[in-house]
Amino acid sequence: MSGKDEQSTAAAGGFDVIVVGARCAGASLATLLARRGLSVCLVDKAAPSEDTPSTHIFEADALAFLDELGVLDELRGLGAPLVARADARVGDVRWPVTWPVRPGDPGGVMSVRRFRLDPVLARAAQAAGATLLTETAVTDVLRAPDGRVEGVRLAQGGGARRTERELRARLVVGADGRGSTVARACGARAYHVSPNRFALFWGYFAHARIGEPTFTFHRWADRVVLGCPTDDGLYQVQVGVDPARVREFRAGLPGSLLEYARSCPPVAETLRGAEPVGEPGAVTHWKGCFREASGPGWVLVGDAGHFKDPTAGRGIGDAFLQAGSLAEVLAGHLPVDGDDTGGGDASARRLDAALASWGAWRDREFAEPYWFAVDIGSLDPLPSVLPEVLRGMRRAGTADRLFDLVNHRARPSDVLTGPRVLGAVARLLARGRFGVLREAADVARLARERRALERRPRYEADRARDRQRGPAGSR
Ligand SMILES: Cc1cc2nc3c(=O)[nH]c(=O)nc-3n(C[C@H](O)[C@H](O)[C@H](O)COP(=O)(O)OP(=O)(O)OC[C@H]3O[C@@H](n4cnc5c(N)ncnc54)[C@H](O)[C@@H]3O)c2cc1C
């Protein structure tokens, strides 16, 4: 759709849906909605092909989604291989992984830099008929007299060239990332908030000895190193750094990154003779959280509604999963061409209720993986029971199933089952490792606390208020 079409759509009463944010969550949702005949405006403050600070490893479920969206061949054309193998290490347990896939899956793992992946998604949305506005920031939402969100305020250009205008729609979707403007404007409260416990640094290398494409994931002692072939024949390396060492690590770049990466033997071997390409990337602060998913006339998808520690490599796949399921809900509740058979207010209420149910599904679906991401996103010593469970699974030939967690096809509780954990505890006790009892008690207590939080979330605003008041009894 051209700019003229945008004006005529706006003049005719607005779009069916405005999607704010044109990357993994927003562009794929816009594509799915436009293909169903809805009029969609996709808005992003970034320029086309602008990068975003994120690494970009995604897994089997995401590959299946991209294939269905019809963009996988284009991504493969960028020189990113499909990776079928992993070299995994957790504590002192290391094993070669055949990545778990289902029949019909195009592959196990892929990595495509974001300034190449995201434009492919945005172009798919345009090809499906969505209007794409880039370098256009949403500054606020518009509300009807009853408070219902009914559009957005847009700003383009800066200084004397800045222009502002309004755009209306039946629904506003915030797909605008972890610092979401839509979430803030709609008053969506954050819960399960957890600050990062290490900083992430990453870099790219040319002429690496990639051989058979392999995803390396090594987490041992106080270290985590990930390595994966990415697009253009490059090799991507990512490490977790203790926040107390960030300043020193940054000052030592790129040598500090290389030195850390080389402490992981398979990555060291791959990097023999390789040359760094570009400046290393870093993100040193973030907060994982869920946000209230929806309200009258608005909904959040992707990182805008739920951000988790990136070490689990699940942000992109989860954004696709959410976009896919949200598209189904919206297709059922936003009649094409405003063909509103149920009456305006009644159908708006039905839409709001459907979005609230979708939000409840999101929380159920992603709570366990979220806590798992919190746990692996830390350089704290691993509980000894975890490598012992994996040793048991290796003996049984089921250790590769661990990676179904990052395919979002198994939950942590499907892998770390009661019998497996009890078996591991018993084996450790038989070896005189009595400290495992305390560890097991701590893990069980944490699990109980988290279940309680899921039933009764603690909102960030409440926590801030409690902090201001000081400890109970001090008033
Ligand atoms: C350091 C790091 C490493 C990561 N590594 C991985 C990984 O290896 N694998 C993985 O799966 N995930 C990873 N993630 C997570 C992943 O980046 C996100 O989950 C994913 O980008 C979510 O996509 P999204 O579309 O929801 O949001 P985003 O990709 O953040 O896109 C949001 C878009 O909204 C736009 N926007 C924001 N505000 C406005 C506004 N006011 N008006 C208009 N537009 C706006 C932005 O310009 C942006 O283009 C990582 C994240 C970080 C921080």
Short mmCIF file of C-alpha atoms and ligand atoms in Angstrom, two decimals:
data_model
loop_
_atom_site.label_atom_id
_atom_site.label_comp_id
_atom_site.label_asym_id
_atom_site.label_seq_id
_atom_site.Cartn_x
_atom_site.Cartn_y
_atom_site.Cartn_z
CA MET A 1 0.00 0.00 0.00
CA SER A 2 1.36 3.45 -0.82
CA GLY A 3 1.28 6.63 1.28
CA LYS A 4 -1.79 7.72 -0.72
CA ASP A 5 -3.52 4.50 0.27
CA GLU A 6 -2.62 5.24 3.87
CA GLN A 7 -4.31 8.64 3.58
CA SER A 8 -7.43 7.19 1.98
CA THR A 9 -7.61 4.41 4.56
CA ALA A 10 -7.22 6.95 7.35
CA ALA A 11 -9.88 9.19 5.78
CA ALA A 12 -12.25 6.22 5.55
CA GLY A 13 -12.12 5.75 9.32
CA GLY A 14 -8.69 4.21 9.86
CA PHE A 15 -7.12 0.79 9.76
CA ASP A 16 -8.34 -2.42 11.27
CA VAL A 17 -5.04 -2.77 13.13
CA ILE A 18 -2.03 -0.55 13.79
CA VAL A 19 1.04 -2.62 14.70
CA VAL A 20 3.82 -0.62 16.37
CA GLY A 21 7.23 -2.24 15.79
CA ALA A 22 8.22 -3.94 12.53
CA ARG A 23 10.54 -6.75 13.57
CA CYS A 24 10.01 -10.36 14.70
CA ALA A 25 6.70 -9.93 16.51
CA GLY A 26 5.20 -6.97 14.64
CA ALA A 27 6.17 -7.73 11.05
CA SER A 28 5.12 -11.36 11.25
CA LEU A 29 1.79 -10.50 12.92
CA ALA A 30 1.15 -7.81 10.27
CA THR A 31 1.84 -10.36 7.52
CA LEU A 32 -0.58 -12.90 8.96
CA LEU A 33 -3.34 -10.30 9.49
CA ALA A 34 -2.92 -8.68 6.07
CA ARG A 35 -3.09 -12.11 4.43
CA ARG A 36 -6.45 -12.57 6.11
CA GLY A 37 -7.73 -9.41 4.45
CA LEU A 38 -7.44 -6.99 7.38
CA SER A 39 -6.11 -3.49 6.72
CA VAL A 40 -2.89 -3.17 8.71
CA CYS A 41 -0.52 -0.27 9.27
CA LEU A 42 2.94 -1.34 10.48
CA VAL A 43 4.90 1.51 12.06
CA ASP A 44 8.53 1.60 13.15
CA LYS A 45 10.71 4.44 14.35
CA ALA A 46 13.78 2.73 12.91
CA ALA A 47 14.97 3.06 9.33
CA PRO A 48 14.73 -0.03 7.10
CA SER A 49 17.76 -2.31 7.66
CA GLU A 50 18.68 -0.57 10.94
CA ASP A 51 20.31 -3.02 13.36
CA THR A 52 19.09 -3.71 16.88
CA PRO A 53 21.26 -4.80 19.83
CA SER A 54 20.48 -8.50 19.84
CA THR A 55 22.09 -11.76 18.91
CA HIS A 56 19.92 -13.93 16.72
CA ILE A 57 20.00 -17.68 17.19
CA PHE A 58 16.59 -19.29 16.65
CA GLU A 59 15.43 -22.86 16.72
CA ALA A 60 13.29 -25.56 15.09
CA ASP A 61 9.88 -24.07 15.90
CA ALA A 62 10.96 -20.66 14.60
CA LEU A 63 12.31 -22.24 11.41
CA ALA A 64 8.99 -24.01 10.87
CA PHE A 65 7.17 -20.68 11.36
CA LEU A 66 9.46 -18.85 8.90
CA ASP A 67 8.97 -21.65 6.38
CA GLU A 68 5.20 -21.32 6.68
CA LEU A 69 5.49 -17.55 6.35
CA GLY A 70 7.31 -18.23 3.06
CA VAL A 71 10.58 -16.44 3.85
CA LEU A 72 12.93 -19.28 4.75
CA ASP A 73 14.42 -19.66 1.26
CA GLU A 74 15.22 -15.95 1.21
CA LEU A 75 16.96 -16.28 4.58
CA ARG A 76 18.92 -19.29 3.40
CA GLY A 77 19.99 -17.20 0.41
CA LEU A 78 21.78 -14.89 2.88
CA GLY A 79 24.30 -17.65 3.53
CA ALA A 80 23.04 -18.76 6.94
CA PRO A 81 23.29 -22.55 7.21
CA LEU A 82 20.68 -24.79 8.82
CA VAL A 83 22.45 -26.23 11.85
CA ALA A 84 21.62 -29.81 12.83
CA ARG A 85 24.26 -30.42 15.52
CA ALA A 86 25.25 -28.91 18.83
CA ASP A 87 28.26 -29.29 21.08
CA ALA A 88 26.80 -29.01 24.57
CA ARG A 89 28.46 -28.68 27.95
CA VAL A 90 26.72 -28.21 31.28
CA GLY A 91 29.15 -28.29 34.22
CA ASP A 92 31.48 -31.22 33.60
CA VAL A 93 29.05 -33.04 31.27
CA ARG A 94 29.81 -32.51 27.59
CA TRP A 95 28.13 -34.31 24.73
CA PRO A 96 27.51 -34.09 20.96
CA VAL A 97 23.86 -33.28 20.24
CA THR A 98 21.76 -34.21 17.26
CA TRP A 99 19.31 -31.31 17.40
CA PRO A 100 15.80 -32.65 18.15
CA VAL A 101 13.42 -31.95 15.25
CA ARG A 102 9.98 -33.16 14.17
CA PRO A 103 9.13 -34.67 10.80
CA GLY A 104 8.62 -31.79 8.36
CA ASP A 105 10.83 -29.34 10.27
CA PRO A 106 13.16 -27.55 7.87
CA GLY A 107 16.04 -27.65 10.37
CA GLY A 108 17.26 -27.34 13.95
CA VAL A 109 18.95 -23.97 14.44
CA MET A 110 19.73 -20.87 12.39
CA SER A 111 21.36 -17.52 13.04
CA VAL A 112 20.79 -14.46 10.85
CA ARG A 113 21.93 -10.99 11.87
CA ARG A 114 19.00 -8.77 12.70
CA PHE A 115 19.68 -6.07 10.12
CA ARG A 116 19.17 -8.81 7.53
CA LEU A 117 16.45 -10.93 9.19
CA ASP A 118 14.06 -8.12 10.15
CA PRO A 119 13.83 -6.42 6.71
CA VAL A 120 12.89 -9.80 5.17
CA LEU A 121 9.99 -9.97 7.64
CA ALA A 122 8.94 -6.36 7.00
CA ARG A 123 8.96 -6.92 3.24
CA ALA A 124 6.75 -9.98 3.69
CA ALA A 125 4.24 -7.77 5.53
CA GLN A 126 4.28 -5.23 2.71
CA ALA A 127 3.90 -7.96 0.10
CA ALA A 128 0.85 -9.20 2.02
CA GLY A 129 -0.70 -5.72 1.72
CA ALA A 130 0.26 -4.02 5.00
CA THR A 131 1.22 -0.33 4.90
CA LEU A 132 4.76 0.10 6.25
CA LEU A 133 5.77 3.44 7.79
CA THR A 134 9.44 3.55 8.81
CA GLU A 135 11.30 6.33 10.64
CA THR A 136 7.95 7.09 12.22
CA ALA A 137 7.70 7.05 16.01
CA VAL A 138 4.55 6.42 18.00
CA THR A 139 4.59 8.95 20.82
CA ASP A 140 1.25 8.20 22.48
CA VAL A 141 -2.05 6.41 22.08
CA LEU A 142 -5.37 8.11 21.28
CA ARG A 143 -8.32 7.38 23.51
CA ALA A 144 -12.08 7.60 23.03
CA PRO A 145 -14.08 9.44 25.75
CA ASP A 146 -14.68 6.08 27.47
CA GLY A 147 -10.89 5.49 27.66
CA ARG A 148 -10.76 2.90 24.89
CA VAL A 149 -7.58 3.08 22.81
CA GLU A 150 -8.53 3.99 19.25
CA GLY A 151 -5.28 4.97 17.56
CA VAL A 152 -1.81 6.42 17.91
CA ARG A 153 -0.05 9.75 17.67
CA LEU A 154 2.84 9.64 15.18
CA ALA A 155 5.94 11.80 14.83
CA GLN A 156 8.29 11.95 11.86
CA GLY A 157 11.53 13.88 11.44
CA GLY A 158 13.32 15.93 14.07
CA GLY A 159 13.83 19.59 14.96
CA ALA A 160 12.19 22.05 12.56
CA ARG A 161 11.23 19.17 10.26
CA ARG A 162 9.26 17.32 12.90
CA THR A 163 5.67 16.61 11.91
CA GLU A 164 2.98 14.96 13.98
CA ARG A 165 -0.28 13.31 13.03
CA GLU A 166 -2.88 10.88 14.29
CA LEU A 167 -3.83 7.49 12.95
CA ARG A 168 -6.91 5.51 14.02
CA ALA A 169 -7.62 1.79 14.14
CA ARG A 170 -9.93 -0.72 15.76
CA LEU A 171 -6.94 -2.20 17.58
CA VAL A 172 -3.44 -0.98 18.49
CA VAL A 173 -0.79 -3.68 18.87
CA GLY A 174 2.38 -2.85 20.79
CA ALA A 175 5.15 -4.92 19.19
CA ASP A 176 7.64 -2.22 20.08
CA GLY A 177 10.12 -4.19 22.15
CA ARG A 178 11.16 -4.29 25.77
CA GLY A 179 11.06 -0.48 26.20
CA SER A 180 7.53 -0.40 24.73
CA THR A 181 5.97 3.04 24.33
CA VAL A 182 2.56 1.44 23.79
CA ALA A 183 2.85 -0.46 27.10
CA ARG A 184 3.73 2.75 28.92
CA ALA A 185 0.98 4.78 27.24
CA CYS A 186 -1.59 2.08 28.01
CA GLY A 187 -0.44 1.73 31.63
CA ALA A 188 0.47 -1.98 31.34
CA ARG A 189 2.03 -3.03 34.65
CA ALA A 190 5.15 -5.23 34.76
CA TYR A 191 5.42 -8.35 36.93
CA HIS A 192 7.85 -11.24 37.56
CA VAL A 193 10.52 -8.55 37.10
CA SER A 194 14.07 -9.90 37.25
CA PRO A 195 17.17 -7.81 36.48
CA ASN A 196 19.95 -9.42 34.45
CA ARG A 197 22.67 -11.21 36.37
CA PHE A 198 25.38 -11.03 33.76
CA ALA A 199 26.22 -8.81 30.79
CA LEU A 200 26.29 -10.13 27.22
CA PHE A 201 29.08 -9.40 24.75
CA TRP A 202 29.24 -10.78 21.23
CA GLY A 203 31.25 -10.53 18.03
CA TYR A 204 31.62 -11.90 14.49
CA PHE A 205 34.53 -13.61 12.79
CA ALA A 206 35.43 -14.25 9.15
CA HIS A 207 37.45 -17.24 7.90
CA ALA A 208 36.47 -19.36 10.91
CA ARG A 209 36.90 -23.14 10.61
CA ILE A 210 33.18 -23.85 10.63
CA GLY A 211 33.27 -27.34 9.10
CA GLU A 212 30.00 -29.13 9.82
CA PRO A 213 27.72 -26.31 11.08
CA THR A 214 27.50 -26.74 14.85
CA PHE A 215 25.92 -24.66 17.60
CA THR A 216 28.20 -24.64 20.65
CA PHE A 217 26.64 -24.05 24.06
CA HIS A 218 29.05 -24.39 26.98
CA ARG A 219 28.08 -23.38 30.53
CA TRP A 220 30.65 -24.33 33.14
CA ALA A 221 32.17 -22.89 36.34
CA ASP A 222 31.43 -19.13 36.11
CA ARG A 223 31.38 -19.05 32.31
CA VAL A 224 28.99 -19.26 29.38
CA VAL A 225 30.14 -19.31 25.75
CA LEU A 226 27.92 -19.71 22.69
CA GLY A 227 29.17 -20.06 19.12
CA CYS A 228 27.19 -20.46 15.90
CA PRO A 229 27.69 -19.98 12.18
CA THR A 230 25.61 -17.04 10.96
CA ASP A 231 24.82 -15.39 7.60
CA ASP A 232 27.47 -14.40 5.07
CA GLY A 233 29.74 -17.26 6.16
CA LEU A 234 30.55 -15.52 9.46
CA TYR A 235 30.88 -17.15 12.88
CA GLN A 236 29.13 -15.55 15.85
CA VAL A 237 30.43 -15.79 19.42
CA GLN A 238 28.58 -14.70 22.55
CA VAL A 239 29.80 -14.68 26.16
CA GLY A 240 28.35 -13.82 29.57
CA VAL A 241 30.38 -11.44 31.74
CA ASP A 242 30.09 -10.82 35.47
CA PRO A 243 28.61 -7.28 35.90
CA ALA A 244 31.47 -6.45 38.29
CA ARG A 245 33.94 -7.03 35.44
CA VAL A 246 32.09 -5.18 32.65
CA ARG A 247 34.18 -2.00 32.74
CA GLU A 248 37.47 -3.91 32.58
CA PHE A 249 36.09 -6.29 29.91
CA ARG A 250 34.87 -3.43 27.75
CA ALA A 251 38.21 -1.63 28.04
CA GLY A 252 39.97 -4.79 26.82
CA LEU A 253 37.80 -5.33 23.71
CA PRO A 254 38.16 -6.99 21.26
CA GLY A 255 40.98 -8.98 22.93
CA SER A 256 38.94 -9.69 26.09
CA LEU A 257 36.12 -11.22 24.01
CA LEU A 258 38.54 -13.37 22.05
CA GLU A 259 40.34 -14.53 25.19
CA TYR A 260 37.07 -15.46 26.91
CA ALA A 261 35.76 -17.22 23.78
CA ARG A 262 38.96 -19.24 23.50
CA SER A 263 38.46 -20.65 26.99
CA CYS A 264 35.85 -22.87 25.30
CA PRO A 265 37.91 -25.48 23.36
CA PRO A 266 35.57 -26.07 20.36
CA VAL A 267 35.11 -22.32 19.87
CA ALA A 268 38.90 -21.81 20.20
CA GLU A 269 39.40 -24.42 17.48
CA THR A 270 36.81 -22.81 15.19
CA LEU A 271 38.42 -19.39 15.67
CA ARG A 272 41.95 -20.56 14.79
CA GLY A 273 43.10 -18.14 12.06
CA ALA A 274 39.74 -16.28 12.05
CA GLU A 275 39.54 -12.48 11.87
CA PRO A 276 37.14 -10.25 13.82
CA VAL A 277 34.58 -8.40 11.69
CA GLY A 278 33.11 -5.10 12.94
CA GLU A 279 32.85 -3.89 16.52
CA PRO A 280 31.75 -6.29 19.28
CA GLY A 281 28.20 -5.77 20.55
CA ALA A 282 27.17 -5.55 24.20
CA VAL A 283 24.05 -5.27 26.31
CA THR A 284 24.90 -4.84 29.96
CA HIS A 285 21.53 -4.05 31.58
CA TRP A 286 18.04 -5.37 31.08
CA LYS A 287 15.08 -6.53 33.09
CA GLY A 288 13.13 -9.66 32.34
CA CYS A 289 9.40 -9.29 32.94
CA PHE A 290 5.86 -9.94 31.84
CA ARG A 291 3.53 -7.00 31.26
CA GLU A 292 -0.24 -6.95 31.41
CA ALA A 293 -1.03 -8.20 27.93
CA SER A 294 -4.09 -6.23 26.88
CA GLY A 295 -6.82 -3.74 27.66
CA PRO A 296 -9.66 -2.02 25.79
CA GLY A 297 -8.42 -1.50 22.23
CA TRP A 298 -4.81 -2.59 22.77
CA VAL A 299 -2.61 -5.67 23.10
CA LEU A 300 1.13 -6.30 23.51
CA VAL A 301 3.08 -8.98 21.62
CA GLY A 302 6.72 -10.11 21.63
CA ASP A 303 9.20 -8.36 23.92
CA ALA A 304 6.76 -5.51 24.54
CA GLY A 305 4.69 -7.91 26.64
CA HIS A 306 7.31 -10.36 27.83
CA PHE A 307 11.10 -10.14 27.80
CA LYS A 308 13.35 -12.90 29.10
CA ASP A 309 17.05 -13.48 29.58
CA PRO A 310 18.57 -13.85 26.08
CA THR A 311 20.86 -16.76 27.04
CA ALA A 312 17.96 -19.12 26.43
CA GLY A 313 17.85 -17.85 22.81
CA ARG A 314 14.05 -17.80 22.84
CA GLY A 315 13.02 -14.18 22.21
CA ILE A 316 12.68 -14.54 18.44
CA GLY A 317 10.91 -17.90 18.50
CA ASP A 318 8.56 -16.72 21.26
CA ALA A 319 7.74 -13.57 19.28
CA PHE A 320 6.76 -15.78 16.32
CA LEU A 321 4.72 -18.11 18.53
CA GLN A 322 2.84 -15.18 20.04
CA ALA A 323 2.30 -13.51 16.66
CA GLY A 324 0.90 -16.76 15.24
CA SER A 325 -1.52 -17.36 18.11
CA LEU A 326 -2.57 -13.70 18.33
CA ALA A 327 -3.30 -13.63 14.59
CA GLU A 328 -5.72 -16.54 15.08
CA VAL A 329 -7.53 -14.71 17.87
CA LEU A 330 -7.75 -11.45 15.93
CA ALA A 331 -8.92 -13.14 12.76
CA GLY A 332 -11.83 -14.54 14.76
CA HIS A 333 -12.75 -11.21 16.37
CA LEU A 334 -11.98 -8.48 13.85
CA PRO A 335 -14.37 -8.95 10.95
CA VAL A 336 -12.84 -7.98 7.60
CA ASP A 337 -13.93 -4.53 6.26
CA GLY A 338 -15.51 -3.65 9.59
CA ASP A 339 -18.33 -6.09 8.81
CA ASP A 340 -19.48 -5.92 12.40
CA THR A 341 -22.47 -8.21 12.66
CA GLY A 342 -22.57 -8.19 16.45
CA GLY A 343 -22.92 -4.41 17.06
CA GLY A 344 -20.05 -2.01 17.88
CA ASP A 345 -19.87 -2.10 21.68
CA ALA A 346 -20.71 -5.76 22.01
CA SER A 347 -18.11 -6.81 19.46
CA ALA A 348 -15.49 -4.55 21.10
CA ARG A 349 -16.22 -6.23 24.44
CA ARG A 350 -15.91 -9.67 22.84
CA LEU A 351 -12.58 -8.66 21.33
CA ASP A 352 -11.32 -7.39 24.70
CA ALA A 353 -12.39 -10.63 26.40
CA ALA A 354 -10.68 -12.72 23.71
CA LEU A 355 -7.48 -10.69 24.15
CA ALA A 356 -7.63 -11.13 27.93
CA SER A 357 -7.89 -14.92 27.41
CA TRP A 358 -4.97 -14.77 25.01
CA GLY A 359 -2.96 -12.91 27.67
CA ALA A 360 -3.78 -15.60 30.23
CA TRP A 361 -2.63 -18.25 27.72
CA ARG A 362 0.61 -16.29 27.18
CA ASP A 363 1.34 -16.26 30.89
CA ARG A 364 0.67 -19.99 31.28
CA GLU A 365 2.64 -20.87 28.17
CA PHE A 366 5.75 -18.85 28.94
CA ALA A 367 6.01 -18.84 32.75
CA GLU A 368 8.08 -22.02 33.14
CA PRO A 369 10.44 -21.18 30.25
CA TYR A 370 10.80 -17.68 31.71
CA TRP A 371 12.06 -18.96 35.07
CA PHE A 372 14.34 -21.38 33.22
CA ALA A 373 15.82 -18.42 31.31
CA VAL A 374 16.29 -16.53 34.60
CA ASP A 375 18.20 -19.53 36.00
CA ILE A 376 20.50 -20.10 33.06
CA GLY A 377 21.12 -16.36 32.72
CA SER A 378 23.35 -16.37 35.76
CA LEU A 379 26.97 -17.19 36.42
CA ASP A 380 26.16 -18.60 39.88
CA PRO A 381 27.53 -22.11 40.46
CA LEU A 382 25.26 -24.73 38.89
CA PRO A 383 23.38 -26.90 41.38
CA SER A 384 25.26 -30.24 41.28
CA VAL A 385 22.00 -32.09 40.69
CA LEU A 386 21.69 -30.62 37.16
CA PRO A 387 24.83 -32.19 35.62
CA GLU A 388 23.95 -35.40 37.46
CA VAL A 389 20.47 -35.45 35.87
CA LEU A 390 22.14 -34.91 32.49
CA ARG A 391 24.62 -37.72 33.13
CA GLY A 392 21.65 -40.00 33.79
CA MET A 393 19.92 -38.80 30.61
CA ARG A 394 23.11 -39.36 28.63
CA ARG A 395 23.26 -42.95 29.83
CA ALA A 396 19.61 -43.39 28.82
CA GLY A 397 20.29 -41.75 25.42
CA THR A 398 17.79 -38.92 26.10
CA ALA A 399 20.10 -35.96 26.84
CA ASP A 400 19.40 -34.30 23.46
CA ARG A 401 15.85 -33.74 24.70
CA LEU A 402 17.26 -30.87 26.79
CA PHE A 403 17.27 -28.87 23.56
CA ASP A 404 13.54 -29.36 23.10
CA LEU A 405 13.35 -26.75 25.86
CA VAL A 406 14.78 -24.19 23.45
CA ASN A 407 12.55 -25.49 20.64
CA HIS A 408 9.69 -24.58 23.00
CA ARG A 409 8.51 -28.16 22.63
CA ALA A 410 9.18 -29.31 26.17
CA ARG A 411 8.90 -27.58 29.50
CA PRO A 412 11.66 -27.67 32.10
CA SER A 413 9.37 -29.88 34.21
CA ASP A 414 9.14 -32.38 31.30
CA VAL A 415 12.93 -32.71 31.30
CA LEU A 416 13.82 -32.21 34.96
CA THR A 417 11.15 -34.68 36.07
CA GLY A 418 10.67 -35.78 39.69
CA PRO A 419 12.05 -39.30 39.08
CA ARG A 420 15.13 -37.95 37.25
CA VAL A 421 15.88 -35.42 39.99
CA LEU A 422 15.30 -37.96 42.78
CA GLY A 423 17.53 -40.48 40.98
CA ALA A 424 20.28 -37.87 40.64
CA VAL A 425 19.97 -36.88 44.32
CA ALA A 426 20.18 -40.56 45.35
CA ARG A 427 23.32 -41.14 43.23
CA LEU A 428 24.99 -38.02 44.66
CA LEU A 429 24.11 -39.07 48.23
CA ALA A 430 25.56 -42.53 47.57
CA ARG A 431 28.81 -40.74 46.69
CA GLY A 432 28.71 -38.84 49.99
CA ARG A 433 27.64 -35.52 48.42
CA PHE A 434 25.29 -34.60 51.28
CA GLY A 435 25.22 -30.91 50.27
CA VAL A 436 22.79 -31.95 47.53
CA LEU A 437 20.01 -32.15 50.13
CA ARG A 438 20.32 -28.43 50.86
CA GLU A 439 20.46 -27.67 47.13
CA ALA A 440 17.35 -29.75 46.48
CA ALA A 441 15.53 -27.99 49.34
CA ASP A 442 16.52 -24.57 47.92
CA VAL A 443 15.34 -25.53 44.42
CA ALA A 444 12.01 -26.79 45.80
CA ARG A 445 11.51 -23.59 47.85
CA LEU A 446 12.22 -21.40 44.83
CA ALA A 447 9.78 -23.43 42.71
CA ARG A 448 7.06 -22.96 45.37
CA GLU A 449 7.71 -19.20 45.51
CA ARG A 450 7.44 -18.96 41.74
CA ARG A 451 4.17 -20.91 41.60
CA ALA A 452 2.80 -18.51 44.23
CA LEU A 453 3.90 -15.52 42.12
CA GLU A 454 2.21 -16.99 39.06
CA ARG A 455 -1.04 -17.24 41.01
CA ARG A 456 -0.64 -13.74 42.49
CA PRO A 457 1.78 -11.60 40.48
CA ARG A 458 3.75 -8.92 42.25
CA TYR A 459 3.68 -5.77 40.13
CA GLU A 460 6.73 -3.58 39.70
CA ALA A 461 4.77 -0.48 40.73
CA ASP A 462 3.84 -2.19 44.02
CA ARG A 463 7.47 -3.21 44.63
CA ALA A 464 8.63 0.38 44.05
CA ARG A 465 5.96 1.64 46.46
CA ASP A 466 7.02 -0.93 49.09
CA ARG A 467 10.66 0.11 48.71
CA GLN A 468 9.72 3.76 49.25
CA ARG A 469 7.85 2.85 52.40
CA GLY A 470 10.86 0.93 53.70
CA PRO A 471 10.89 -2.42 55.51
CA ALA A 472 7.73 -3.40 57.38
CA GLY A 473 7.88 -2.09 60.92
CA SER A 474 10.21 0.81 60.10
CA ARG A 475 7.33 3.24 59.65
C1 LIG B 1 21.66 -8.92 23.92
C2 LIG B 1 20.49 -9.70 23.40
C3 LIG B 1 20.70 -10.90 22.75
C4 LIG B 1 19.61 -11.64 22.28
N1 LIG B 1 19.85 -12.83 21.66
C5 LIG B 1 18.81 -13.56 21.20
C6 LIG B 1 19.02 -14.79 20.51
O1 LIG B 1 20.15 -15.22 20.28
N2 LIG B 1 17.92 -15.47 20.10
C7 LIG B 1 16.66 -15.03 20.33
O2 LIG B 1 15.70 -15.71 19.94
N3 LIG B 1 16.43 -13.86 20.95
C8 LIG B 1 17.47 -13.12 21.39
N4 LIG B 1 17.24 -11.93 22.02
C9 LIG B 1 15.86 -11.50 22.20
C10 LIG B 1 15.33 -10.90 20.90
O3 LIG B 1 16.16 -9.83 20.49
C11 LIG B 1 13.92 -10.36 21.12
O4 LIG B 1 13.16 -11.27 21.86
C12 LIG B 1 13.23 -10.06 19.80
O5 LIG B 1 13.90 -9.04 19.14
C13 LIG B 1 11.79 -9.64 20.04
O6 LIG B 1 11.26 -9.08 18.87
P1 LIG B 1 10.15 -7.95 18.94
O7 LIG B 1 9.67 -7.81 17.55
O8 LIG B 1 9.18 -8.25 20.01
O9 LIG B 1 10.90 -6.63 19.44
P2 LIG B 1 12.14 -5.84 18.84
O10 LIG B 1 13.00 -6.71 18.02
O11 LIG B 1 12.76 -5.13 19.98
O12 LIG B 1 11.48 -4.76 17.85
C14 LIG B 1 10.77 -3.67 18.33
C15 LIG B 1 10.68 -2.61 17.25
O13 LIG B 1 9.82 -1.58 17.73
C16 LIG B 1 10.33 -0.34 17.30
N5 LIG B 1 9.84 0.70 18.22
C17 LIG B 1 10.12 0.84 19.53
N6 LIG B 1 9.48 1.90 20.04
C18 LIG B 1 8.79 2.44 19.02
C19 LIG B 1 7.95 3.59 18.91
N7 LIG B 1 7.69 4.37 19.97
N8 LIG B 1 7.41 3.88 17.72
C20 LIG B 1 7.67 3.10 16.63
N9 LIG B 1 8.47 2.01 16.67
C21 LIG B 1 9.01 1.69 17.85
C22 LIG B 1 11.84 -0.49 17.37
O14 LIG B 1 12.47 0.44 16.50
C23 LIG B 1 12.01 -1.94 16.91
O15 LIG B 1 12.26 -2.01 15.54
C24 LIG B 1 18.30 -11.17 22.48
C25 LIG B 1 18.09 -9.94 23.11
C26 LIG B 1 19.17 -9.21 23.56
C27 LIG B 1 18.91 -7.89 24.23
#
